mmCIF file of C-alpha atoms in Angstrom:
data_model
loop_
_atom_site.group_PDB
_atom_site.id
_atom_site.type_symbol
_atom_site.label_atom_id
_atom_site.label_comp_id
_atom_site.label_asym_id
_atom_site.label_seq_id
_atom_site.Cartn_x
_atom_site.Cartn_y
_atom_site.Cartn_z
ATOM 1 C CA GLY A 158 52.687 58.612 72.774
ATOM 2 C CA GLU A 159 55.086 59.761 70.085
ATOM 3 C CA ALA A 160 54.720 62.778 67.829
ATOM 4 C CA GLY A 161 53.278 61.860 64.449
ATOM 5 C CA ASN A 162 56.127 63.414 62.480
ATOM 6 C CA ARG A 163 58.687 61.334 64.410
ATOM 7 C CA LEU A 164 56.747 58.137 63.737
ATOM 8 C CA LEU A 165 56.671 58.984 60.041
ATOM 9 C CA ARG A 166 60.390 59.740 59.901
ATOM 10 C CA SER A 167 61.330 56.555 61.763
ATOM 11 C CA GLY A 168 59.019 54.374 59.686
ATOM 12 C CA GLU A 169 57.232 53.091 62.806
ATOM 13 C CA ALA A 170 53.910 54.227 61.341
ATOM 14 C CA ASP A 171 52.845 54.948 57.792
ATOM 15 C CA ALA A 172 51.100 58.106 56.610
ATOM 16 C CA PRO A 173 47.565 56.632 56.459
ATOM 17 C CA ALA A 174 47.865 55.463 60.073
ATOM 18 C CA VAL A 175 49.142 58.801 61.342
ATOM 19 C CA PHE A 176 46.649 60.883 59.387
ATOM 20 C CA GLY A 177 43.793 58.590 60.287
ATOM 21 C CA ALA A 178 44.682 59.223 63.931
ATOM 22 C CA ILE A 179 44.771 62.964 63.283
ATOM 23 C CA GLY A 180 41.319 62.722 61.702
ATOM 24 C CA ARG A 181 39.885 60.940 64.725
ATOM 25 C CA ALA A 182 41.535 63.397 67.128
ATOM 26 C CA LEU A 183 40.140 66.361 65.198
ATOM 27 C CA ALA A 184 36.639 64.867 65.233
ATOM 28 C CA ALA A 185 36.827 64.566 69.017
ATOM 29 C CA ALA A 186 38.093 68.150 69.336
ATOM 30 C CA HIS A 187 35.362 69.483 67.074
ATOM 31 C CA ALA A 188 32.703 67.984 69.350
ATOM 32 C CA VAL A 189 33.815 70.303 72.172
ATOM 33 C CA PRO A 190 31.995 73.667 72.450
ATOM 34 C CA PRO A 191 34.489 76.490 71.905
ATOM 35 C CA PRO A 192 35.370 78.526 74.988
ATOM 36 C CA ASP A 193 34.606 82.217 75.105
ATOM 37 C CA GLY A 194 37.128 84.694 73.774
ATOM 38 C CA LEU A 195 38.615 82.782 70.855
ATOM 39 C CA PRO A 196 39.051 84.693 67.574
ATOM 40 C CA ASP A 197 36.796 83.745 64.662
ATOM 41 C CA VAL A 198 38.870 83.330 61.497
ATOM 42 C CA GLY A 199 35.820 83.929 59.316
ATOM 43 C CA ALA A 200 34.381 86.965 61.049
ATOM 44 C CA ALA A 201 34.044 90.221 59.124
ATOM 45 C CA GLY A 202 37.384 91.981 59.175
ATOM 46 C CA SER A 203 39.206 88.868 60.371
ATOM 47 C CA ASP A 204 42.981 89.148 60.132
ATOM 48 C CA TYR A 205 43.721 85.421 60.315
ATOM 49 C CA ILE A 206 46.305 85.501 57.533
ATOM 50 C CA GLU A 207 48.039 88.543 58.983
ATOM 51 C CA ARG A 208 48.126 86.985 62.466
ATOM 52 C CA TYR A 209 49.627 83.825 60.987
ATOM 53 C CA VAL A 210 52.206 85.796 59.043
ATOM 54 C CA ARG A 211 52.860 88.106 62.042
ATOM 55 C CA CYS A 212 52.426 91.180 59.852
ATOM 56 C CA ALA A 213 50.041 94.083 60.408
ATOM 57 C CA ALA A 214 46.708 93.908 58.578
ATOM 58 C CA PRO A 215 45.967 94.159 55.782
ATOM 59 C CA LEU A 216 48.926 92.653 54.008
ATOM 60 C CA GLU A 217 48.059 94.601 50.879
ATOM 61 C CA ALA A 218 48.731 97.891 52.693
ATOM 62 C CA HIS A 219 52.408 96.964 52.896
ATOM 63 C CA VAL A 220 53.027 96.202 49.237
ATOM 64 C CA GLY A 221 56.047 98.221 48.163
ATOM 65 C CA THR A 222 57.532 98.284 51.669
ATOM 66 C CA VAL A 223 57.404 94.957 53.510
ATOM 67 C CA TRP A 224 56.191 93.112 50.409
ATOM 68 C CA ARG A 225 58.146 94.197 47.362
ATOM 69 C CA ALA A 226 56.737 92.929 44.084
ATOM 70 C CA ASP A 227 60.170 93.372 42.507
ATOM 71 C CA GLU A 228 61.985 91.106 44.994
ATOM 72 C CA PRO A 229 64.152 88.626 43.094
ATOM 73 C CA THR A 230 62.412 85.302 43.843
ATOM 74 C CA GLY A 231 59.111 86.336 42.252
ATOM 75 C CA PHE A 232 57.177 84.768 45.143
ATOM 76 C CA VAL A 233 55.705 88.002 46.496
ATOM 77 C CA ALA A 234 54.345 89.070 43.115
ATOM 78 C CA TRP A 235 52.838 85.586 42.706
ATOM 79 C CA ALA A 236 51.292 85.487 46.186
ATOM 80 C CA PHE A 237 49.527 88.822 45.814
ATOM 81 C CA ALA A 238 48.278 88.113 42.279
ATOM 82 C CA ALA A 239 45.248 86.299 40.847
ATOM 83 C CA GLY A 240 43.024 87.011 43.843
ATOM 84 C CA ARG A 241 44.739 84.340 45.955
ATOM 85 C CA LEU A 242 44.406 86.288 49.209
ATOM 86 C CA ASP A 243 40.777 87.122 48.426
ATOM 87 C CA THR A 244 40.030 83.441 47.818
ATOM 88 C CA ALA A 245 41.670 82.481 51.097
ATOM 89 C CA ARG A 246 39.692 85.020 53.083
ATOM 90 C CA ALA A 247 36.408 84.214 51.345
ATOM 91 C CA VAL A 248 36.517 80.486 52.049
ATOM 92 C CA LEU A 249 37.152 81.100 55.745
ATOM 93 C CA ALA A 250 33.974 83.192 55.829
ATOM 94 C CA ASP A 251 31.835 80.698 53.871
ATOM 95 C CA ALA A 252 28.572 80.526 55.842
ATOM 96 C CA SER A 253 27.657 77.136 54.330
ATOM 97 C CA LEU A 254 30.451 75.396 56.239
ATOM 98 C CA PRO A 255 29.894 73.933 59.744
ATOM 99 C CA ARG A 256 31.833 75.960 62.281
ATOM 100 C CA GLY A 257 33.191 75.410 65.745
ATOM 101 C CA LEU A 258 36.360 74.973 67.759
ATOM 102 C CA LEU A 259 39.541 74.625 65.694
ATOM 103 C CA HIS A 260 42.926 73.411 66.857
ATOM 104 C CA GLY A 261 44.433 75.751 64.282
ATOM 105 C CA ASP A 262 47.746 73.935 63.737
ATOM 106 C CA PRO A 263 47.114 70.164 63.461
ATOM 107 C CA TYR A 264 50.349 69.310 61.693
ATOM 108 C CA ALA A 265 51.787 65.860 62.411
ATOM 109 C CA ASP A 266 54.219 67.235 65.003
ATOM 110 C CA ASN A 267 51.241 68.379 67.093
ATOM 111 C CA VAL A 268 49.593 64.972 67.471
ATOM 112 C CA LEU A 269 50.802 62.332 69.936
ATOM 113 C CA LEU A 270 49.956 58.796 68.855
ATOM 114 C CA ASP A 271 50.011 55.570 70.870
ATOM 115 C CA LEU A 272 50.567 52.814 68.322
ATOM 116 C CA GLU A 273 49.379 50.059 70.671
ATOM 117 C CA THR A 274 45.994 51.611 71.383
ATOM 118 C CA SER A 275 45.669 53.827 68.261
ATOM 119 C CA GLN A 276 44.724 56.660 70.598
ATOM 120 C CA ALA A 277 45.822 60.149 69.639
ATOM 121 C CA ALA A 278 45.946 63.499 71.395
ATOM 122 C CA LEU A 279 46.383 66.972 69.925
ATOM 123 C CA VAL A 280 48.914 69.235 71.638
ATOM 124 C CA ASP A 281 50.023 72.861 71.237
ATOM 125 C CA TRP A 282 46.682 74.687 71.195
ATOM 126 C CA GLU A 283 48.115 78.207 71.021
ATOM 127 C CA ASP A 284 46.543 78.788 67.576
ATOM 128 C CA SER A 285 43.078 77.573 68.596
ATOM 129 C CA CYS A 286 40.220 79.609 67.196
ATOM 130 C CA ILE A 287 36.699 79.379 65.786
ATOM 131 C CA GLY A 288 36.101 78.709 62.119
ATOM 132 C CA PRO A 289 35.066 76.149 59.507
ATOM 133 C CA LEU A 290 35.681 72.679 60.930
ATOM 134 C CA ALA A 291 37.079 71.570 57.583
ATOM 135 C CA PHE A 292 39.848 74.145 57.930
ATOM 136 C CA ASP A 293 41.576 71.924 60.501
ATOM 137 C CA LEU A 294 41.472 69.099 57.970
ATOM 138 C CA ALA A 295 42.926 71.414 55.343
ATOM 139 C CA CYS A 296 45.731 72.453 57.703
ATOM 140 C CA ALA A 297 46.528 68.802 58.402
ATOM 141 C CA ALA A 298 46.548 68.109 54.662
ATOM 142 C CA ALA A 299 48.876 71.024 53.947
ATOM 143 C CA GLY A 300 51.125 69.922 56.791
ATOM 144 C CA GLY A 301 51.659 66.348 55.674
ATOM 145 C CA CYS A 302 49.565 65.026 52.786
ATOM 146 C CA PHE A 303 51.965 66.334 50.149
ATOM 147 C CA SER A 304 55.574 65.535 49.334
ATOM 148 C CA THR A 305 58.015 67.876 47.676
ATOM 149 C CA ALA A 306 60.876 67.021 45.356
ATOM 150 C CA ASP A 307 64.475 67.841 46.179
ATOM 151 C CA ASP A 308 64.610 71.555 45.480
ATOM 152 C CA THR A 309 67.983 72.739 44.244
ATOM 153 C CA ALA A 310 66.729 75.265 41.706
ATOM 154 C CA ALA A 311 67.886 78.852 41.768
ATOM 155 C CA ALA A 312 65.951 81.170 44.079
ATOM 156 C CA ASP A 313 64.257 82.907 41.148
ATOM 157 C CA VAL A 314 62.920 79.613 39.734
ATOM 158 C CA PHE A 315 59.637 78.426 41.252
ATOM 159 C CA PRO A 316 59.711 74.979 42.870
ATOM 160 C CA PRO A 317 57.981 72.082 41.086
ATOM 161 C CA PRO A 318 54.426 71.441 42.316
ATOM 162 C CA ALA A 319 54.212 69.109 45.283
ATOM 163 C CA THR A 320 52.804 65.574 44.972
ATOM 164 C CA LEU A 321 49.577 64.659 46.743
ATOM 165 C CA ASN A 322 49.651 61.597 49.021
ATOM 166 C CA ALA A 323 46.165 60.346 48.192
ATOM 167 C CA ALA A 324 46.264 57.517 50.744
ATOM 168 C CA ALA A 325 47.124 59.875 53.595
ATOM 169 C CA LEU A 326 44.424 62.373 52.640
ATOM 170 C CA GLY A 327 41.845 59.621 52.178
ATOM 171 C CA SER A 328 42.600 58.176 55.609
ATOM 172 C CA LEU A 329 42.467 61.629 57.250
ATOM 173 C CA LEU A 330 39.042 62.393 55.795
ATOM 174 C CA ALA A 331 37.492 58.926 56.122
ATOM 175 C CA CYS A 332 38.521 58.516 59.767
ATOM 176 C CA TYR A 333 37.382 62.046 60.561
ATOM 177 C CA ALA A 334 33.983 61.587 58.905
ATOM 178 C CA ALA A 335 33.400 58.260 60.661
ATOM 179 C CA ALA A 336 34.363 59.640 64.075
ATOM 180 C CA ARG A 337 32.434 62.892 63.693
ATOM 181 C CA GLY A 338 29.448 61.134 62.185
ATOM 182 C CA GLY A 339 29.339 63.393 59.171
ATOM 183 C CA PHE A 340 31.270 65.335 56.574
ATOM 184 C CA GLY A 341 29.290 67.554 54.247
ATOM 185 C CA LYS A 342 29.328 68.129 50.522
ATOM 186 C CA ALA A 343 30.069 71.832 51.034
ATOM 187 C CA GLU A 344 33.076 70.911 53.182
ATOM 188 C CA ALA A 345 34.364 68.538 50.495
ATOM 189 C CA GLU A 346 34.007 71.206 47.824
ATOM 190 C CA ALA A 347 35.792 73.821 49.966
ATOM 191 C CA LEU A 348 38.748 71.628 50.912
ATOM 192 C CA VAL A 349 41.050 72.722 48.075
ATOM 193 C CA ASP A 350 40.584 76.438 48.791
ATOM 194 C CA LEU A 351 40.920 75.873 52.546
ATOM 195 C CA THR A 352 44.174 73.989 51.984
ATOM 196 C CA LEU A 353 45.435 76.768 49.732
ATOM 197 C CA CYS A 354 44.578 79.270 52.468
ATOM 198 C CA ASN A 355 46.771 77.506 55.019
ATOM 199 C CA ALA A 356 49.628 76.747 52.636
ATOM 200 C CA LEU A 357 49.680 80.337 51.359
ATOM 201 C CA ALA A 358 49.639 81.766 54.878
ATOM 202 C CA CYS A 359 52.478 79.458 55.926
ATOM 203 C CA ALA A 360 54.548 80.326 52.844
ATOM 204 C CA LEU A 361 54.047 84.033 53.470
ATOM 205 C CA TYR A 362 55.004 83.604 57.132
ATOM 206 C CA ARG A 363 58.246 81.827 56.303
ATOM 207 C CA PHE A 364 59.124 84.320 53.595
ATOM 208 C CA TYR A 365 58.416 87.304 55.865
ATOM 209 C CA GLN A 366 60.296 85.893 58.844
ATOM 210 C CA PHE A 367 63.420 84.881 56.950
ATOM 211 C CA HIS A 368 63.612 87.540 54.257
ATOM 212 C CA THR A 369 62.360 90.626 56.119
ATOM 213 C CA VAL A 370 62.368 90.137 59.893
ATOM 214 C CA ASP A 371 65.663 88.254 59.859
ATOM 215 C CA ALA A 372 67.353 89.289 56.655
ATOM 216 C CA ASN A 373 70.505 87.429 57.737
ATOM 217 C CA ALA A 374 68.744 84.088 58.211
ATOM 218 C CA PRO A 375 70.591 80.987 56.922
ATOM 219 C CA ALA A 376 70.022 80.018 53.313
ATOM 220 C CA GLU A 377 68.030 76.932 54.321
ATOM 221 C CA ALA A 378 65.601 79.074 56.335
ATOM 222 C CA LYS A 379 65.276 81.549 53.482
ATOM 223 C CA ARG A 380 64.245 78.710 51.160
ATOM 224 C CA SER A 381 61.805 77.102 53.608
ATOM 225 C CA TYR A 382 58.798 78.983 52.162
ATOM 226 C CA ARG A 383 59.299 77.057 48.924
ATOM 227 C CA GLU A 384 57.884 73.864 50.450
ATOM 228 C CA MET A 385 54.519 75.564 51.009
ATOM 229 C CA HIS A 386 54.762 77.433 47.713
ATOM 230 C CA ALA A 387 55.107 74.029 46.017
ATOM 231 C CA ILE A 388 51.895 72.877 47.716
ATOM 232 C CA CYS A 389 50.098 76.030 46.574
ATOM 233 C CA LEU A 390 51.292 75.407 43.029
ATOM 234 C CA ALA A 391 50.051 71.810 43.204
ATOM 235 C CA LEU A 392 46.606 72.944 44.360
ATOM 236 C CA GLU A 393 46.358 75.118 41.257
ATOM 237 C CA VAL A 394 46.982 72.134 38.966
ATOM 238 C CA PRO A 395 43.471 71.131 37.797
ATOM 239 C CA ALA A 396 44.182 67.400 37.996
ATOM 240 C CA VAL A 397 45.429 67.661 41.591
ATOM 241 C CA ALA A 398 42.477 69.803 42.676
ATOM 242 C CA ALA A 399 40.101 67.334 41.017
ATOM 243 C CA GLN A 400 41.782 64.409 42.770
ATOM 244 C CA MET A 401 41.438 66.139 46.148
ATOM 245 C CA ARG A 402 37.757 66.837 45.527
ATOM 246 C CA GLU A 403 37.196 63.229 44.494
ATOM 247 C CA ILE A 404 38.834 61.953 47.684
ATOM 248 C CA ALA A 405 36.869 64.446 49.780
ATOM 249 C CA SER A 406 33.610 63.539 48.057
ATOM 250 C CA ALA A 407 34.186 59.878 48.903
ATOM 251 C CA ALA A 408 34.219 60.829 52.612
ATOM 252 C CA VAL A 409 30.892 62.715 52.478
ATOM 253 C CA CYS A 410 28.323 61.123 54.749
#
């Protein structure tokens, strides 16, 4: 098979086909009992976001040192404001959500797809964990169900909100629900916050790695967090959040 992101770039497969395959692959993975020893992203005191970012927990303890609210892009001040980190942690711990084995990083580059058979396989399980099953769907959505505009703005100007690919998200959720044999109302309602959790963690990781760990990183790397920041900003647009919930609700069964 070929990696999903390569098929998308080459035009050999469209987004609904690739994300439908990801949905089916995730449903199969979620049917497997989790092995012993995996971290639970929703457990009390979980440091999922910090482990993703590769920064010591809690992030808030490093405000003023690692995370400077006065840094010139304004991203750090935004990320730590408005209870965004609290929301991300709370939704991972939501006891109403079905839980089990998670792949942890089901972006399109981590699924191999055979176009002739429509079979798909998830690879790169190094981030596997236990948590809300819908979190894998949210990670897949953050990783490929949005598009971002050409971003040439100055570093201190926030990127424009990303655009939701409704067809890709609908295919991801519908194929997942059909293959799993269920997708709950609570999962549909939590999808926006779960997607924000992953996009925020990824943005923070890229910012930390290329502004703090490697302060001499190339300009392109330094700006890479803006892609995920744009997705976060989109998720906070009421119309976009409502559209996501509508699509998710249509998959409930």
